[in-house]
Amino acid sequence: MAVQPDRKDGSGVRVEISGVSKTYRTARGERVHALDAVSLDLKAGEFVSIVGPSGCGKSTLMMLISGLIPASTGEIRVGGRPVAGPAPEAGIVFQRDLLLEWRTILANVLLPCEIKHQDRSRYTDKARHLLAMVGLGGFEEKYPSELSGGMRQRVAICRALVQEPGLLLMDEPFGALDALTREQMNLDLQRMWGEARNTVLFITHSIEEAVFLSDRVMIMSPRPGRILDVLAVGQERPRGAHTRSERRFAECIEHIRQLFQAQGILSEA
Amino acid sequence: MAAQATATVEREPRSARLRLWLSEQGLVVVLIIAVLLLWQFGTLWLKVPDFVLPTPLAILKKLLLEWHLLLANTWATTEEVLLGFGLSVVVGIPLAIGMVYSRVFDKVAGTFMVSLQTIPKVALAPIFVLWFGYALIPKVLVAFLIAFFPIVVSSTVGLRAVERDMIYLVQSMGATTLQTFVKIRLPRALPSIFGGLKVAIGQAVIGAVVGEFIAAQKGLGYLQLIANVHLDTPLLFAAVAVLSVLGVLLYNLVGLAEHLIIPWHHQITQRTE
């Protein structure tokens, strides 16, 4: 695997984004200015959320950081190295679980290892441990079709974490789940991240979710997306059910809400 | 750790499923018997001549009498069908792969295929006979030409049906194009490919018989021509009956292969019930 200069074992990598924008052409030939000169630094091991309205470019930003699409301008560095293609040290979770129906749960979690031609036995213990952490111990030999949506998404998260990536990118991973499952997943993710402590970039529509999970919240404007503000949440960890009833929580949410209202999103008219 | 509500699918006990299957098949059997009875007594009552519409009993008698003749010719047709089908799979699937991975190839092959489709294969059969004689090849070619189109179409649809996010996901894991194809695209496409195979096997039977009508010395289509000439309508119907049984048998063989190769597909379709 590639050398990662500033990464300690089990912790996250630094991410530096400077002056990054993205413009692309649609199939119809229209030019879409998706992202407008975004600059941000993620500290190693930090949990940062991006909150913004639909179409503001937050998913695009994540794809740029992952190296799967190139930026139009600016530079992105992950772990001190410039991003020039899909970064193997990043784990990704999308809104859809994208599990392979024809493989068992364990085989699904071990997919990244298989693709990199690594010895599966090295990672099998880790995979089982991750599955047990999310309450799926004993489900290793089942098939995805036998699991509910929430369970499948948990497997997807285990898959992203099995190689202990320095960076975890999550694009609205709980968006397709019902509200109760979503809250449970927030608690589960919080717990898993507490153990892994990689750098996380978490994209969401939900202000509450962003504030609950993150160290800092990046608030984006509508398209073309740029950063309106970055809020340091400043709440203690580990977070739990009690966190949502603390005053600081409500203050953060109110701050973000007002920013959106000023942009014309969430108007009361 | 929080207690997880299980959402595993519970399968009904085997006896319940078996009873359900039997009752469904039972309905079909009753229906078939009803039709046969109607046919038998209808033709007798209306005094329909034997050479226009024989009774089911007459057909059965002919089947039992001439079973080794029918069997020999069935084998000849089956050979043509399997070779034609096999060829269409061996040519059709790689063709589909090429069309999915290369825009240029897609345009060229696609145009060629569509124009080929509009030519009735019946019209091509005499040309094949001219070139290749009366033996196996013309029938195999006609069967192949009819069968390979559904395979190509269903395979390209299946291979293209991968979500973009899935491709992004495995690319982020560092997958090569070959890995993406073998581990993701191909398994994903198998249900669709098998759908095409099921259509194609029926088409291959049609193709083989059509080829035999044009030029043959054996086979069920050939037998039909002979029976026609001799006005031996029970034999004609017997040949048709055997042909349909052959078609059903081959179709179910493909279904069996599907069940063995992609058992996970049935689990999904069961879940949505």
Tab-separated table of N, CA, C and O in Angstrom, chain A residues 83-165:
chain	number	residue	atom	x	y	z
A	83	VAL	N	-4.153	14.571	-4.291
A	83	VAL	CA	-5.068	13.548	-4.799
A	83	VAL	C	-4.998	13.523	-6.319
A	83	VAL	O	-5.227	14.530	-6.973
A	84	ALA	N	-4.654	12.349	-6.856
A	84	ALA	CA	-4.537	12.268	-8.317
A	84	ALA	C	-5.269	11.062	-8.869
A	84	ALA	O	-4.977	10.589	-9.940
A	85	GLY	N	-6.217	10.545	-8.150
A	85	GLY	CA	-6.915	9.338	-8.585
A	85	GLY	C	-7.568	8.725	-7.367
A	85	GLY	O	-7.410	9.249	-6.268
A	86	PRO	N	-8.291	7.644	-7.550
A	86	PRO	CA	-8.975	7.036	-6.401
A	86	PRO	C	-7.991	6.714	-5.284
A	86	PRO	O	-7.010	6.016	-5.498
A	87	ALA	N	-8.256	7.234	-4.103
A	87	ALA	CA	-7.336	7.053	-2.990
A	87	ALA	C	-7.649	5.754	-2.267
A	87	ALA	O	-8.738	5.591	-1.738
A	88	PRO	N	-6.711	4.844	-2.229
A	88	PRO	CA	-6.984	3.575	-1.550
A	88	PRO	C	-7.091	3.704	-0.045
A	88	PRO	O	-7.587	2.810	0.620
A	89	GLU	N	-6.625	4.851	0.484
A	89	GLU	CA	-6.732	4.968	1.947
A	89	GLU	C	-8.040	5.618	2.382
A	89	GLU	O	-8.183	6.021	3.509
A	90	ALA	N	-8.994	5.719	1.452
A	90	ALA	CA	-10.293	6.262	1.821
A	90	ALA	C	-11.363	5.188	1.740
A	90	ALA	O	-11.429	4.442	0.779
A	91	GLY	N	-12.197	5.111	2.760
A	91	GLY	CA	-13.348	4.225	2.700
A	91	GLY	C	-14.570	5.064	2.384
A	91	GLY	O	-14.691	6.178	2.877
A	92	ILE	N	-15.443	4.555	1.543
A	92	ILE	CA	-16.615	5.336	1.146
A	92	ILE	C	-17.900	4.596	1.494
A	92	ILE	O	-17.985	3.382	1.312
A	93	VAL	N	-18.882	5.347	1.973
A	93	VAL	CA	-20.214	4.798	2.175
A	93	VAL	C	-21.198	5.712	1.443
A	93	VAL	O	-21.221	6.914	1.683
A	94	PHE	N	-21.983	5.142	0.559
A	94	PHE	CA	-22.981	5.915	-0.167
A	94	PHE	C	-24.342	5.786	0.493
A	94	PHE	O	-24.516	5.039	1.442
A	95	GLN	N	-25.323	6.495	-0.084
A	95	GLN	CA	-26.652	6.422	0.501
A	95	GLN	C	-27.245	5.021	0.312
A	95	GLN	O	-27.941	4.496	1.174
A	96	ARG	N	-26.975	4.419	-0.855
A	96	ARG	CA	-27.394	3.040	-1.052
A	96	ARG	C	-26.272	2.130	-0.581
A	96	ARG	O	-25.106	2.429	-0.799
A	97	ASP	N	-26.634	1.014	0.010
A	97	ASP	CA	-25.598	0.161	0.598
A	97	ASP	C	-24.709	-0.484	-0.461
A	97	ASP	O	-23.552	-0.763	-0.214
A	98	LEU	N	-25.241	-0.734	-1.642
A	98	LEU	CA	-24.458	-1.296	-2.734
A	98	LEU	C	-23.752	-2.580	-2.327
A	98	LEU	O	-22.582	-2.804	-2.636
A	99	LEU	N	-24.445	-3.422	-1.611
A	99	LEU	CA	-23.885	-4.726	-1.277
A	99	LEU	C	-24.064	-5.655	-2.467
A	99	LEU	O	-24.988	-5.496	-3.252
A	100	LEU	N	-23.196	-6.642	-2.567
A	100	LEU	CA	-23.316	-7.607	-3.656
A	100	LEU	C	-24.235	-8.729	-3.208
A	100	LEU	O	-23.949	-9.438	-2.246
A	101	GLU	N	-25.370	-8.842	-3.915
A	101	GLU	CA	-26.406	-9.775	-3.474
A	101	GLU	C	-25.961	-11.216	-3.481
A	101	GLU	O	-26.511	-12.049	-2.764
A	102	TRP	N	-24.967	-11.520	-4.321
A	102	TRP	CA	-24.584	-12.911	-4.499
A	102	TRP	C	-23.489	-13.346	-3.539
A	102	TRP	O	-22.997	-14.457	-3.615
A	103	ARG	N	-23.093	-12.457	-2.641
A	103	ARG	CA	-22.078	-12.826	-1.674
A	103	ARG	C	-22.624	-12.767	-0.266
A	103	ARG	O	-23.534	-11.999	0.033
A	104	THR	N	-22.026	-13.541	0.615
A	104	THR	CA	-22.428	-13.489	2.019
A	104	THR	C	-22.006	-12.149	2.614
A	104	THR	O	-21.230	-11.409	2.032
A	105	ILE	N	-22.554	-11.884	3.788
A	105	ILE	CA	-22.232	-10.634	4.478
A	105	ILE	C	-20.727	-10.529	4.712
A	105	ILE	O	-20.117	-9.489	4.451
A	106	LEU	N	-20.134	-11.612	5.191
A	106	LEU	CA	-18.696	-11.575	5.456
A	106	LEU	C	-17.908	-11.319	4.177
A	106	LEU	O	-16.970	-10.526	4.165
A	107	ALA	N	-18.295	-11.990	3.103
A	107	ALA	CA	-17.601	-11.785	1.831
A	107	ALA	C	-17.764	-10.357	1.341
A	107	ALA	O	-16.862	-9.787	0.736
A	108	ASN	N	-18.908	-9.766	1.614
A	108	ASN	CA	-19.133	-8.373	1.239
A	108	ASN	C	-18.204	-7.442	2.005
A	108	ASN	O	-17.601	-6.536	1.443
A	109	VAL	N	-18.096	-7.693	3.298
A	109	VAL	CA	-17.237	-6.826	4.116
A	109	VAL	C	-15.784	-6.965	3.678
A	109	VAL	O	-15.020	-6.001	3.696
A	110	LEU	N	-15.388	-8.149	3.253
A	110	LEU	CA	-14.001	-8.386	2.867
A	110	LEU	C	-13.694	-8.013	1.418
A	110	LEU	O	-12.583	-8.224	0.938
A	111	LEU	N	-14.656	-7.460	0.706
A	111	LEU	CA	-14.459	-7.119	-0.707
A	111	LEU	C	-13.239	-6.232	-0.966
A	111	LEU	O	-12.462	-6.506	-1.889
A	112	PRO	N	-13.022	-5.161	-0.187
A	112	PRO	CA	-11.845	-4.321	-0.455
A	112	PRO	C	-10.537	-5.108	-0.381
A	112	PRO	O	-9.621	-4.885	-1.166
A	113	CYS	N	-10.456	-6.045	0.556
A	113	CYS	CA	-9.241	-6.847	0.708
A	113	CYS	C	-9.047	-7.744	-0.506
A	113	CYS	O	-7.930	-7.933	-0.996
A	114	GLU	N	-10.170	-8.277	-0.984
A	114	GLU	CA	-10.101	-9.168	-2.135
A	114	GLU	C	-9.628	-8.427	-3.368
A	114	GLU	O	-8.812	-8.938	-4.139
A	115	ILE	N	-10.140	-7.207	-3.543
A	115	ILE	CA	-9.774	-6.433	-4.724
A	115	ILE	C	-8.293	-6.075	-4.704
A	115	ILE	O	-7.643	-6.053	-5.748
A	116	LYS	N	-7.785	-5.822	-3.520
A	116	LYS	CA	-6.366	-5.490	-3.439
A	116	LYS	C	-5.501	-6.747	-3.334
A	116	LYS	O	-4.313	-6.666	-3.031
A	117	HIS	N	-6.108	-7.903	-3.577
A	117	HIS	CA	-5.382	-9.169	-3.547
A	117	HIS	C	-4.676	-9.410	-2.225
A	117	HIS	O	-3.562	-9.924	-2.196
A	118	GLN	N	-5.332	-8.997	-1.149
A	118	GLN	CA	-4.703	-9.223	0.143
A	118	GLN	C	-5.207	-10.514	0.751
A	118	GLN	O	-6.251	-11.028	0.397
A	119	ASP	N	-4.458	-11.007	1.697
A	119	ASP	CA	-4.806	-12.249	2.358
A	119	ASP	C	-6.065	-12.046	3.200
A	119	ASP	O	-6.059	-11.292	4.170
A	120	ARG	N	-7.144	-12.689	2.806
A	120	ARG	CA	-8.411	-12.468	3.503
A	120	ARG	C	-8.340	-12.845	4.968
A	120	ARG	O	-8.986	-12.244	5.810
A	121	SER	N	-7.556	-13.854	5.278
A	121	SER	CA	-7.530	-14.323	6.665
A	121	SER	C	-7.000	-13.257	7.610
A	121	SER	O	-7.396	-13.186	8.770
A	122	ARG	N	-6.124	-12.391	7.073
A	122	ARG	CA	-5.614	-11.291	7.902
A	122	ARG	C	-6.741	-10.400	8.395
A	122	ARG	O	-6.702	-9.865	9.489
A	123	TYR	N	-7.732	-10.201	7.533
A	123	TYR	CA	-8.775	-9.225	7.843
A	123	TYR	C	-10.069	-9.848	8.351
A	123	TYR	O	-10.980	-9.142	8.740
A	124	THR	N	-10.142	-11.174	8.341
A	124	THR	CA	-11.398	-11.812	8.726
A	124	THR	C	-11.758	-11.502	10.175
A	124	THR	O	-12.915	-11.232	10.495
A	125	ASP	N	-10.760	-11.537	11.034
A	125	ASP	CA	-11.047	-11.232	12.440
A	125	ASP	C	-11.564	-9.820	12.593
A	125	ASP	O	-12.518	-9.553	13.329
A	126	LYS	N	-10.922	-8.899	11.899
A	126	LYS	CA	-11.341	-7.501	11.963
A	126	LYS	C	-12.777	-7.367	11.459
A	126	LYS	O	-13.603	-6.665	12.058
A	127	ALA	N	-13.063	-8.064	10.374
A	127	ALA	CA	-14.412	-7.997	9.798
A	127	ALA	C	-15.446	-8.503	10.790
A	127	ALA	O	-16.498	-7.892	10.993
A	128	ARG	N	-15.147	-9.634	11.410
A	128	ARG	CA	-16.090	-10.192	12.386
A	128	ARG	C	-16.280	-9.253	13.571
A	128	ARG	O	-17.386	-9.089	14.092
A	129	HIS	N	-15.176	-8.636	13.977
A	129	HIS	CA	-15.254	-7.701	15.102
A	129	HIS	C	-16.159	-6.518	14.767
A	129	HIS	O	-17.011	-6.119	15.561
A	130	LEU	N	-15.978	-5.972	13.556
A	130	LEU	CA	-16.803	-4.834	13.133
A	130	LEU	C	-18.278	-5.212	13.081
A	130	LEU	O	-19.148	-4.471	13.542
A	131	LEU	N	-18.561	-6.374	12.514
A	131	LEU	CA	-19.954	-6.808	12.415
A	131	LEU	C	-20.555	-6.998	13.809
A	131	LEU	O	-21.703	-6.647	14.059
A	132	ALA	N	-19.754	-7.546	14.715
A	132	ALA	CA	-20.259	-7.736	16.072
A	132	ALA	C	-20.551	-6.390	16.742
A	132	ALA	O	-21.531	-6.238	17.466
A	133	MET	N	-19.702	-5.392	16.441
A	133	MET	CA	-19.891	-4.058	17.037
A	133	MET	C	-21.228	-3.439	16.658
A	133	MET	O	-21.774	-2.633	17.398
A	134	VAL	N	-21.705	-3.768	15.476
A	134	VAL	CA	-22.986	-3.187	15.062
A	134	VAL	C	-24.140	-4.146	15.262
A	134	VAL	O	-25.207	-3.986	14.694
A	135	GLY	N	-23.910	-5.181	16.032
A	135	GLY	CA	-24.993	-6.088	16.370
A	135	GLY	C	-25.281	-7.116	15.296
A	135	GLY	O	-26.347	-7.718	15.288
A	136	LEU	N	-24.347	-7.310	14.368
A	136	LEU	CA	-24.581	-8.288	13.308
A	136	LEU	C	-23.708	-9.530	13.475
A	136	LEU	O	-23.468	-10.263	12.527
A	137	GLY	N	-23.208	-9.763	14.657
A	137	GLY	CA	-22.471	-10.994	14.910
A	137	GLY	C	-23.405	-12.167	14.684
A	137	GLY	O	-24.526	-12.136	15.132
A	138	GLY	N	-22.957	-13.196	13.962
A	138	GLY	CA	-23.851	-14.307	13.683
A	138	GLY	C	-24.525	-14.195	12.328
A	138	GLY	O	-25.189	-15.109	11.867
A	139	PHE	N	-24.373	-13.027	11.680
A	139	PHE	CA	-24.990	-12.841	10.373
A	139	PHE	C	-24.006	-13.014	9.240
A	139	PHE	O	-24.333	-12.756	8.091
A	140	GLU	N	-22.801	-13.447	9.556
A	140	GLU	CA	-21.734	-13.457	8.547
A	140	GLU	C	-22.068	-14.295	7.327
A	140	GLU	O	-21.668	-13.966	6.219
A	141	GLU	N	-22.773	-15.406	7.535
A	141	GLU	CA	-23.026	-16.295	6.406
A	141	GLU	C	-24.370	-16.036	5.743
A	141	GLU	O	-24.771	-16.775	4.847
A	142	LYS	N	-25.063	-15.003	6.172
A	142	LYS	CA	-26.350	-14.703	5.544
A	142	LYS	C	-26.116	-13.889	4.279
A	142	LYS	O	-25.036	-13.358	4.037
A	143	TYR	N	-27.170	-13.761	3.484
A	143	TYR	CA	-27.088	-12.979	2.261
A	143	TYR	C	-27.794	-11.642	2.455
A	143	TYR	O	-28.726	-11.544	3.245
A	144	PRO	N	-27.363	-10.608	1.712
A	144	PRO	CA	-27.960	-9.276	1.887
A	144	PRO	C	-29.477	-9.266	1.776
A	144	PRO	O	-30.141	-8.498	2.472
A	145	SER	N	-30.033	-10.128	0.933
A	145	SER	CA	-31.482	-10.095	0.771
A	145	SER	C	-32.210	-10.503	2.048
A	145	SER	O	-33.400	-10.262	2.197
A	146	GLU	N	-31.502	-11.102	2.970
A	146	GLU	CA	-32.130	-11.512	4.221
A	146	GLU	C	-32.077	-10.428	5.289
A	146	GLU	O	-32.571	-10.623	6.391
A	147	LEU	N	-31.448	-9.309	4.973
A	147	LEU	CA	-31.293	-8.254	5.968
A	147	LEU	C	-32.174	-7.059	5.664
A	147	LEU	O	-32.525	-6.799	4.516
A	148	SER	N	-32.502	-6.295	6.705
A	148	SER	CA	-33.275	-5.072	6.491
A	148	SER	C	-32.353	-3.958	6.013
A	148	SER	O	-31.138	-4.103	6.006
A	149	GLY	N	-32.966	-2.828	5.617
A	149	GLY	CA	-32.192	-1.701	5.081
A	149	GLY	C	-31.148	-1.193	6.046
A	149	GLY	O	-30.009	-0.926	5.674
A	150	GLY	N	-31.547	-1.062	7.315
A	150	GLY	CA	-30.616	-0.564	8.323
A	150	GLY	C	-29.451	-1.525	8.521
A	150	GLY	O	-28.290	-1.120	8.640
A	151	MET	N	-29.746	-2.790	8.533
A	151	MET	CA	-28.699	-3.789	8.718
A	151	MET	C	-27.737	-3.785	7.530
A	151	MET	O	-26.521	-3.902	7.696
A	152	ARG	N	-28.276	-3.633	6.341
A	152	ARG	CA	-27.434	-3.625	5.150
A	152	ARG	C	-26.491	-2.437	5.167
A	152	ARG	O	-25.316	-2.547	4.810
A	153	GLN	N	-26.998	-1.301	5.597
A	153	GLN	CA	-26.155	-0.115	5.627
A	153	GLN	C	-25.057	-0.284	6.671
A	153	GLN	O	-23.935	0.159	6.478
A	154	ARG	N	-25.365	-0.958	7.748
A	154	ARG	CA	-24.331	-1.256	8.746
A	154	ARG	C	-23.214	-2.093	8.134
A	154	ARG	O	-22.033	-1.889	8.420
A	155	VAL	N	-23.613	-3.062	7.311
A	155	VAL	CA	-22.612	-3.900	6.651
A	155	VAL	C	-21.733	-3.033	5.741
A	155	VAL	O	-20.511	-3.213	5.685
A	156	ALA	N	-22.380	-2.092	5.050
A	156	ALA	CA	-21.622	-1.203	4.162
A	156	ALA	C	-20.596	-0.393	4.949
A	156	ALA	O	-19.475	-0.157	4.479
A	157	ILE	N	-20.975	0.022	6.154
A	157	ILE	CA	-20.038	0.780	6.987
A	157	ILE	C	-18.881	-0.121	7.431
A	157	ILE	O	-17.709	0.279	7.421
A	158	CYS	N	-19.207	-1.343	7.798
A	158	CYS	CA	-18.142	-2.289	8.174
A	158	CYS	C	-17.178	-2.492	7.015
A	158	CYS	O	-15.957	-2.553	7.188
A	159	ARG	N	-17.744	-2.598	5.814
A	159	ARG	CA	-16.916	-2.775	4.629
A	159	ARG	C	-15.970	-1.606	4.445
A	159	ARG	O	-14.805	-1.777	4.091
A	160	ALA	N	-16.483	-0.394	4.706
A	160	ALA	CA	-15.638	0.792	4.535
A	160	ALA	C	-14.544	0.856	5.592
A	160	ALA	O	-13.494	1.428	5.362
A	161	LEU	N	-14.805	0.243	6.746
A	161	LEU	CA	-13.854	0.362	7.850
A	161	LEU	C	-12.876	-0.801	7.952
A	161	LEU	O	-11.917	-0.743	8.721
A	162	VAL	N	-13.098	-1.879	7.203
A	162	VAL	CA	-12.349	-3.117	7.441
A	162	VAL	C	-10.845	-2.941	7.220
A	162	VAL	O	-10.044	-3.615	7.858
A	163	GLN	N	-10.469	-2.030	6.319
A	163	GLN	CA	-9.034	-1.853	6.090
A	163	GLN	C	-8.475	-0.684	6.887
A	163	GLN	O	-7.404	-0.180	6.571
A	164	GLU	N	-9.218	-0.271	7.898
A	164	GLU	CA	-8.781	0.819	8.777
A	164	GLU	C	-8.297	2.018	7.981
A	164	GLU	O	-7.140	2.438	8.087
A	165	PRO	N	-9.168	2.596	7.159
A	165	PRO	CA	-8.753	3.713	6.307
A	165	PRO	C	-8.489	4.952	7.142
A	165	PRO	O	-9.105	5.147	8.181
